[in-house]
């Protein structure tokens, strides 16, 4: 399977060519060092850190003349080197087979040159172009290193959300790095139960190649337990992992969670406005052994149905 087709390469090269030659030369000089800085920051809890490092490198090179064309040219330059990064990442077929679509979408987005470059999209594109996050399904991307420190687990317990999380954290050896799942809002075709099952199963295949990792986690308002009654169609997001060995850690309310919870549902928006619901973010953490066990059973079931 060709991960970077000639058409993809031509599209990325055209994005780079939109900036003057002097700018291209500056980007060529900074891109390796910026990539190294972004990769070094990737295990931070803040998903945006690699994007910040890339932005700093561009700002140092272009100052007040920095534009979104420069940002797109940097991402496109990295994307042209993506096949080698994919090989170095030692990814399973479950992730590799998704790359042609993900690369095609990235090429289309950069070629469209929408201004301003949305900050969330910038953060995601930097991570994808550098293989710091990889495809998990059509809608879900997976960070290859993310922490879960003991502080938030202890806070969860102290604030009355339950003490069972502490032995669960210890049993998972959760101080090790985790994979982490994120939603790609530019393509929501897999934001359904089957799509999320595919993402979790892809994570399990990655974990088989990375025995030093604790499992995979997600962090979002849509793991909030009250949604089982308020938005039952989203209940699978929390219930399915919990049925098969995952545990929850409370993070708390926040303006961004309120905004996102209200955006796609008039029911949630009304409850929030009336003060009858406060959106809270939770971590769902699925330890490696339990996740791999679930994924293997899922695969065996699919094979039996096909036989």
mmCIF file of C-alpha atoms in Angstrom, residues 23 25-39 41 48-67 70-71 74-75 78 119 122 126 130:
data_model
loop_
_atom_site.group_PDB
_atom_site.id
_atom_site.type_symbol
_atom_site.label_atom_id
_atom_site.label_comp_id
_atom_site.label_asym_id
_atom_site.label_seq_id
_atom_site.Cartn_x
_atom_site.Cartn_y
_atom_site.Cartn_z
ATOM 1 C CA UNK A 23 10.741 31.527 2.610
ATOM 2 C CA UNK A 25 14.768 28.077 2.043
ATOM 3 C CA UNK A 26 14.177 29.310 5.583
ATOM 4 C CA UNK A 27 11.614 26.576 6.173
ATOM 5 C CA UNK A 28 14.034 23.968 4.836
ATOM 6 C CA UNK A 29 16.660 25.183 7.301
ATOM 7 C CA UNK A 30 14.395 25.198 10.362
ATOM 8 C CA UNK A 31 12.242 22.139 9.749
ATOM 9 C CA UNK A 32 14.530 19.445 11.206
ATOM 10 C CA UNK A 33 15.259 21.326 14.414
ATOM 11 C CA UNK A 34 11.610 22.288 14.768
ATOM 12 C CA UNK A 35 10.578 18.667 14.255
ATOM 13 C CA UNK A 36 12.976 17.556 16.988
ATOM 14 C CA UNK A 37 11.630 20.180 19.396
ATOM 15 C CA UNK A 38 8.046 19.189 18.601
ATOM 16 C CA UNK A 39 8.808 15.495 19.125
ATOM 17 C CA UNK A 41 7.417 18.008 23.695
ATOM 18 C CA UNK A 48 -0.855 21.443 21.684
ATOM 19 C CA UNK A 49 2.802 21.452 22.752
ATOM 20 C CA UNK A 50 4.272 20.250 19.419
ATOM 21 C CA UNK A 51 2.253 22.918 17.631
ATOM 22 C CA UNK A 52 3.630 25.547 20.009
ATOM 23 C CA UNK A 53 7.204 24.436 19.290
ATOM 24 C CA UNK A 54 6.561 24.600 15.546
ATOM 25 C CA UNK A 55 5.030 28.054 15.921
ATOM 26 C CA UNK A 56 8.049 29.260 17.887
ATOM 27 C CA UNK A 57 10.430 28.072 15.176
ATOM 28 C CA UNK A 58 8.429 29.855 12.484
ATOM 29 C CA UNK A 59 8.158 33.029 14.553
ATOM 30 C CA UNK A 60 11.924 33.077 15.047
ATOM 31 C CA UNK A 61 12.451 32.736 11.300
ATOM 32 C CA UNK A 62 9.760 35.098 10.005
ATOM 33 C CA UNK A 63 8.880 37.441 12.861
ATOM 34 C CA UNK A 64 5.939 39.719 12.113
ATOM 35 C CA UNK A 65 5.950 38.532 8.479
ATOM 36 C CA UNK A 66 4.744 35.055 9.532
ATOM 37 C CA UNK A 67 1.587 33.985 7.695
ATOM 38 C CA UNK A 70 4.291 29.599 6.032
ATOM 39 C CA UNK A 71 2.522 27.336 8.524
ATOM 40 C CA UNK A 74 6.013 23.714 7.059
ATOM 41 C CA UNK A 75 3.357 21.037 7.589
ATOM 42 C CA UNK A 78 7.026 17.487 6.982
ATOM 43 C CA UNK A 119 -5.469 26.510 16.083
ATOM 44 C CA UNK A 122 -2.793 23.361 13.320
ATOM 45 C CA UNK A 126 1.695 19.175 13.181
ATOM 46 C CA UNK A 130 5.409 14.265 12.346
#
